[in-house]
Amino acid sequence: MNRAEPLLEINGLASGYGPIGILRAITLSVRAGEIVALLGSNGAGKSTLIRTLCGLLTPSAGSICWLGRDIAGASSQSIVAAGLVQVPEGRRIFPNLSVQDNLLLGSYRRGRAARQANLAAVIERFPRLGERARQAAGTLSGGEQQMLAIARALMAEPRLLILDEPSLGLSPKMVDTLFELISQLHRQGLAILLVEQHVAQSLALASRAYVLENGAMAFSGTPAQLLASDQLRRAYLGV
Ligand SMILES: Nc1ncnc2c1ncn2[C@@H]1O[C@H](COP(=O)(O)OP(=O)(O)O)[C@@H](O)[C@H]1O
Ligand SMILES: [Mg+2]
């Protein structure tokens, strides 16, 4: 696929929780193979935007084009099947299921052969998950659980991987491992929409960034443009 081709294009999106409007007039795009950083303080609406993209919330206005097709209002299962896959905030693994069963759930819509091939590929990428395949997922360390959550998303064969604050609660060493993984997935051609509080590290990888403030886009542009704004640099990097 041409790298410049848009995978995801959101225009004029509004969304929220029932009668409570949170997001308004959201415009955002992600092209094939690109890392896009989605920044914003706590409560700005980042997770709400992701939940809307993934079909967990229904937009009240606007369009979400995925591979040229409007998916606003489509079911979350069909959106995952089309290759738009998120790793939710807080991981949401099943603690009482084994590591392997958690992984297989990521691929439950595929045939048996594809599922086994995906499992072999993620275990090759994450050998520790292979070593712990039969262990209950809840017994893994925080860092291993985050790797499991990402591995489970990869089992779904994403074209765009959305990571919602993947480094939350991880040790500094695990944060470095996580960013190395993100960089590796990117080098292999995967497009990534990254929500992160480690802003400097995210901007080092991203080709473009968006900043959400109180449910509206306050900035979109390159990391260099963002860093050139004193106001945004102070607000999001504290420098
Ligand atoms: N389930 C919910 N019901 C009602 N309001 C919610 C719900 N979840 C989040 N919100 C509100 O939506 C706003 C945006 O939250 P969120 O998208 O989680 O922000 P972020 O991910 O940027 O921290 C906040 O004001 C939050 O209180
Ligand atoms: Mg959030």
Coordinates of C-alpha atoms and ligand atoms in Angstrom, one line a residue:
M1 CA 0.0 0.0 0.0
N2 CA 1.1 3.5 -0.8
R3 CA 2.5 5.1 2.4
A4 CA 0.8 8.5 1.7
E5 CA -2.7 6.9 1.3
P6 CA -5.0 7.8 4.2
L7 CA -6.1 4.8 6.3
L8 CA -8.3 6.8 8.7
E9 CA -10.0 10.2 8.1
I10 CA -12.2 11.8 10.6
N11 CA -14.2 14.9 9.8
G12 CA -16.4 17.1 12.0
L13 CA -16.8 14.3 14.5
A14 CA -18.9 14.9 17.6
S15 CA -19.4 12.3 20.3
G16 CA -20.0 11.7 24.0
Y17 CA -21.9 9.6 26.5
G18 CA -25.6 9.7 25.9
P19 CA -26.8 13.3 26.3
I20 CA -23.4 14.4 27.5
G21 CA -21.4 15.9 24.6
I22 CA -17.7 15.6 25.0
L23 CA -16.0 15.9 21.5
R24 CA -16.9 18.5 18.9
A25 CA -15.7 19.2 15.4
I26 CA -12.9 16.7 15.5
T27 CA -10.7 16.3 12.4
L28 CA -7.9 13.8 12.3
S29 CA -6.2 11.5 9.8
V30 CA -3.7 8.7 9.9
R31 CA -1.9 7.6 6.7
A32 CA -0.5 4.1 6.1
G33 CA 2.7 3.4 8.0
E34 CA 2.6 6.6 10.0
I35 CA 2.9 7.2 13.8
V36 CA 0.5 9.9 14.9
A37 CA 0.7 11.2 18.5
L38 CA -2.6 12.2 20.2
L39 CA -1.8 14.5 23.1
G40 CA -3.9 16.3 25.7
S41 CA -4.3 16.6 29.4
N42 CA -6.4 14.3 31.6
G43 CA -10.1 14.5 30.7
A44 CA -9.4 16.2 27.3
G45 CA -11.3 13.4 25.5
K46 CA -8.6 11.2 24.0
S47 CA -10.1 7.9 25.2
T48 CA -13.6 9.1 24.2
L49 CA -12.3 9.7 20.7
I50 CA -10.7 6.2 20.6
R51 CA -13.9 4.6 21.9
T52 CA -15.8 6.4 19.2
L53 CA -13.4 5.2 16.5
C54 CA -13.6 1.7 17.7
G55 CA -17.4 1.6 17.6
L56 CA -17.9 1.6 21.4
L57 CA -19.6 5.0 21.3
T58 CA -21.8 6.2 18.5
P59 CA -21.0 9.7 17.0
S60 CA -23.7 12.3 17.0
A61 CA -22.2 14.1 14.0
G62 CA -19.4 13.8 11.5
S63 CA -17.7 11.0 9.6
I64 CA -15.1 8.3 10.3
C65 CA -13.7 7.0 7.0
W66 CA -11.6 3.8 7.3
L67 CA -10.0 2.7 4.0
G68 CA -12.5 4.9 2.2
R69 CA -15.6 3.6 3.9
D70 CA -17.7 5.4 6.5
I71 CA -17.7 3.3 9.6
A72 CA -19.5 5.7 12.0
G73 CA -22.0 3.6 13.9
A74 CA -20.6 0.3 12.7
S75 CA -20.2 -2.5 15.3
S76 CA -17.0 -2.8 17.3
Q77 CA -16.5 -6.4 16.0
S78 CA -16.7 -5.3 12.4
I79 CA -14.3 -2.5 13.0
V80 CA -11.7 -4.8 14.5
A81 CA -12.3 -7.3 11.7
A82 CA -11.5 -4.4 9.2
G83 CA -8.1 -3.9 10.9
L84 CA -8.7 -0.9 13.2
V85 CA -7.6 -2.3 16.6
Q86 CA -7.1 -0.6 19.9
V87 CA -5.2 -1.5 23.1
P88 CA -7.5 0.1 25.6
E89 CA -6.5 2.3 28.5
G90 CA -5.9 0.0 31.5
R91 CA -5.1 -3.0 29.3
R92 CA -8.3 -5.0 29.9
I93 CA -6.8 -8.4 29.8
F94 CA -8.7 -11.3 31.3
P95 CA -6.7 -12.1 34.6
N96 CA -8.2 -15.5 35.2
L97 CA -7.6 -16.8 31.6
S98 CA -4.2 -18.1 30.6
V99 CA -1.9 -16.0 28.6
Q100 CA -2.5 -18.2 25.6
D101 CA -6.3 -17.9 25.8
N102 CA -6.0 -14.1 26.1
L103 CA -4.0 -14.1 22.9
L104 CA -6.3 -16.4 21.1
L105 CA -9.3 -14.2 22.0
G106 CA -7.6 -11.4 19.9
S107 CA -7.9 -13.6 16.9
Y108 CA -11.2 -15.3 17.6
R109 CA -12.7 -14.3 14.3
R110 CA -10.0 -15.9 12.2
G111 CA -9.9 -19.6 11.1
R112 CA -8.0 -22.1 13.2
A113 CA -5.0 -22.1 10.9
A114 CA -4.7 -18.3 10.9
R115 CA -5.1 -18.1 14.6
Q116 CA -2.3 -20.6 15.2
A117 CA 0.0 -18.8 12.8
N118 CA -0.8 -15.5 14.5
L119 CA -0.1 -17.1 17.9
A120 CA 3.3 -18.4 16.7
A121 CA 4.2 -15.0 15.3
V122 CA 3.4 -13.1 18.5
I123 CA 5.2 -15.6 20.7
E124 CA 8.2 -15.2 18.5
R125 CA 8.0 -11.5 19.1
F126 CA 7.3 -11.8 22.8
P127 CA 9.2 -14.9 24.0
R128 CA 8.3 -14.2 27.6
L129 CA 4.6 -14.7 26.8
G130 CA 5.5 -18.0 25.2
E131 CA 7.3 -19.1 28.4
R132 CA 4.2 -18.1 30.4
A133 CA 1.6 -19.3 27.9
R134 CA -0.3 -21.5 30.4
Q135 CA 0.0 -19.1 33.4
A136 CA -3.0 -17.0 34.4
A137 CA -2.6 -13.6 32.8
G138 CA -3.3 -11.9 36.2
T139 CA 0.0 -13.4 37.6
L140 CA 2.1 -11.5 35.0
S141 CA 4.0 -8.3 36.0
G142 CA 2.5 -5.0 34.9
G143 CA 4.9 -4.7 32.1
E144 CA 4.2 -8.2 30.9
Q145 CA 0.5 -7.6 31.0
Q146 CA 0.9 -4.5 28.8
M147 CA 2.9 -6.6 26.4
L148 CA 0.1 -9.2 26.5
A149 CA -2.4 -6.5 25.7
I150 CA -0.4 -5.3 22.7
A151 CA 0.3 -8.9 21.6
R152 CA -3.5 -9.7 21.8
A153 CA -4.2 -6.6 19.6
L154 CA -1.6 -7.9 17.1
M155 CA -3.4 -11.2 17.0
A156 CA -6.2 -9.3 15.3
E157 CA -4.0 -8.4 12.3
P158 CA -4.3 -4.6 12.6
R159 CA -3.7 -2.1 9.8
L160 CA -3.8 0.6 12.4
L161 CA -2.9 0.0 16.0
I162 CA -4.3 2.5 18.6
L163 CA -2.4 2.6 21.9
D164 CA -4.2 4.4 24.7
E165 CA -1.6 5.3 27.4
P166 CA 0.3 2.1 27.1
S167 CA 3.0 3.2 29.5
L168 CA 0.7 3.9 32.4
G169 CA 2.1 2.4 35.6
L170 CA 5.2 0.9 34.0
S171 CA 8.7 1.1 35.4
P172 CA 11.1 3.4 33.5
K173 CA 12.9 0.4 32.0
M174 CA 9.6 -1.1 30.8
V175 CA 8.7 2.3 29.3
D176 CA 11.9 2.1 27.2
T177 CA 11.1 -1.4 26.2
L178 CA 7.6 -0.3 25.2
F179 CA 8.9 2.6 23.0
E180 CA 11.4 0.2 21.4
L181 CA 8.5 -2.1 20.5
I182 CA 6.5 0.8 19.1
S183 CA 9.4 1.8 17.0
Q184 CA 10.0 -1.7 15.8
L185 CA 6.3 -2.1 14.8
H186 CA 6.5 1.2 12.9
R187 CA 9.7 0.1 11.1
Q188 CA 7.7 -3.0 10.0
G189 CA 5.1 -0.8 8.4
L190 CA 2.3 -0.7 10.9
A191 CA 0.5 2.6 11.3
I192 CA 0.1 3.7 15.0
L193 CA -2.1 6.2 16.7
L194 CA -0.4 6.8 20.1
V195 CA -1.8 8.4 23.2
E196 CA 0.9 8.9 25.7
Q197 CA 1.9 11.0 28.7
H198 CA 5.6 10.5 27.7
V199 CA 5.3 13.4 25.2
A200 CA 9.0 13.9 24.3
Q201 CA 9.5 10.2 23.5
S202 CA 6.2 10.1 21.5
L203 CA 7.1 13.2 19.5
A204 CA 10.5 11.7 18.7
L205 CA 8.7 8.8 16.9
A206 CA 5.7 10.6 15.5
S207 CA 5.5 12.2 12.1
R208 CA 2.5 14.3 13.1
A209 CA 0.7 15.2 16.4
Y210 CA -2.7 16.4 17.5
V211 CA -3.5 18.1 20.8
L212 CA -7.0 17.8 22.2
E213 CA -8.2 20.4 24.7
N214 CA -11.7 20.2 26.3
G215 CA -13.1 18.0 23.6
A216 CA -11.8 20.1 20.6
M217 CA -8.6 20.0 18.6
A218 CA -6.3 22.7 19.7
F219 CA -3.3 21.8 17.5
S220 CA -2.4 19.6 14.5
G221 CA 1.0 19.6 12.8
T222 CA 4.4 18.2 12.9
P223 CA 6.3 17.6 16.2
A224 CA 8.7 20.4 15.2
Q225 CA 5.8 22.9 14.8
L226 CA 4.4 21.8 18.2
L227 CA 7.8 22.2 19.9
A228 CA 8.1 25.7 18.3
S229 CA 5.0 26.9 20.2
D230 CA 6.0 28.2 23.6
Q231 CA 2.5 27.8 24.9
L232 CA 2.1 24.1 23.8
R233 CA 5.6 23.2 24.9
R234 CA 5.0 24.6 28.3
A235 CA 1.6 22.9 28.6
Y236 CA 2.7 19.5 27.4
L237 CA 6.4 19.2 28.0
G238 CA 6.7 21.4 31.0
V239 CA 9.7 23.2 29.5
Ligands
LIG1 N1 -18.5 6.7 30.8 C1 -18.5 8.0 30.9 N2 -19.7 8.7 31.1 C2 -19.7 10.0 31.2 N3 -18.6 10.8 31.0 C3 -17.4 10.3 30.8 C4 -17.3 8.8 30.7 N4 -16.0 8.5 30.5 C5 -15.4 9.7 30.4 N5 -16.2 10.7 30.6 C6 -15.9 12.2 30.6 O1 -15.4 12.5 29.3 C7 -14.4 13.5 29.3 C8 -13.2 13.0 28.6 O2 -12.7 11.8 29.2 P1 -11.6 10.9 28.5 O3 -12.0 10.7 27.1 O4 -11.5 9.7 29.4 O5 -10.3 11.8 28.6 P2 -8.8 11.5 28.4 O6 -8.7 10.1 27.8 O7 -8.3 12.5 27.5 O8 -8.2 11.6 29.7 C9 -14.1 13.7 30.8 O9 -14.8 14.9 31.2 C10 -14.7 12.5 31.5 O10 -15.2 12.8 32.8
MG2 MG -7.8 8.4 28.5

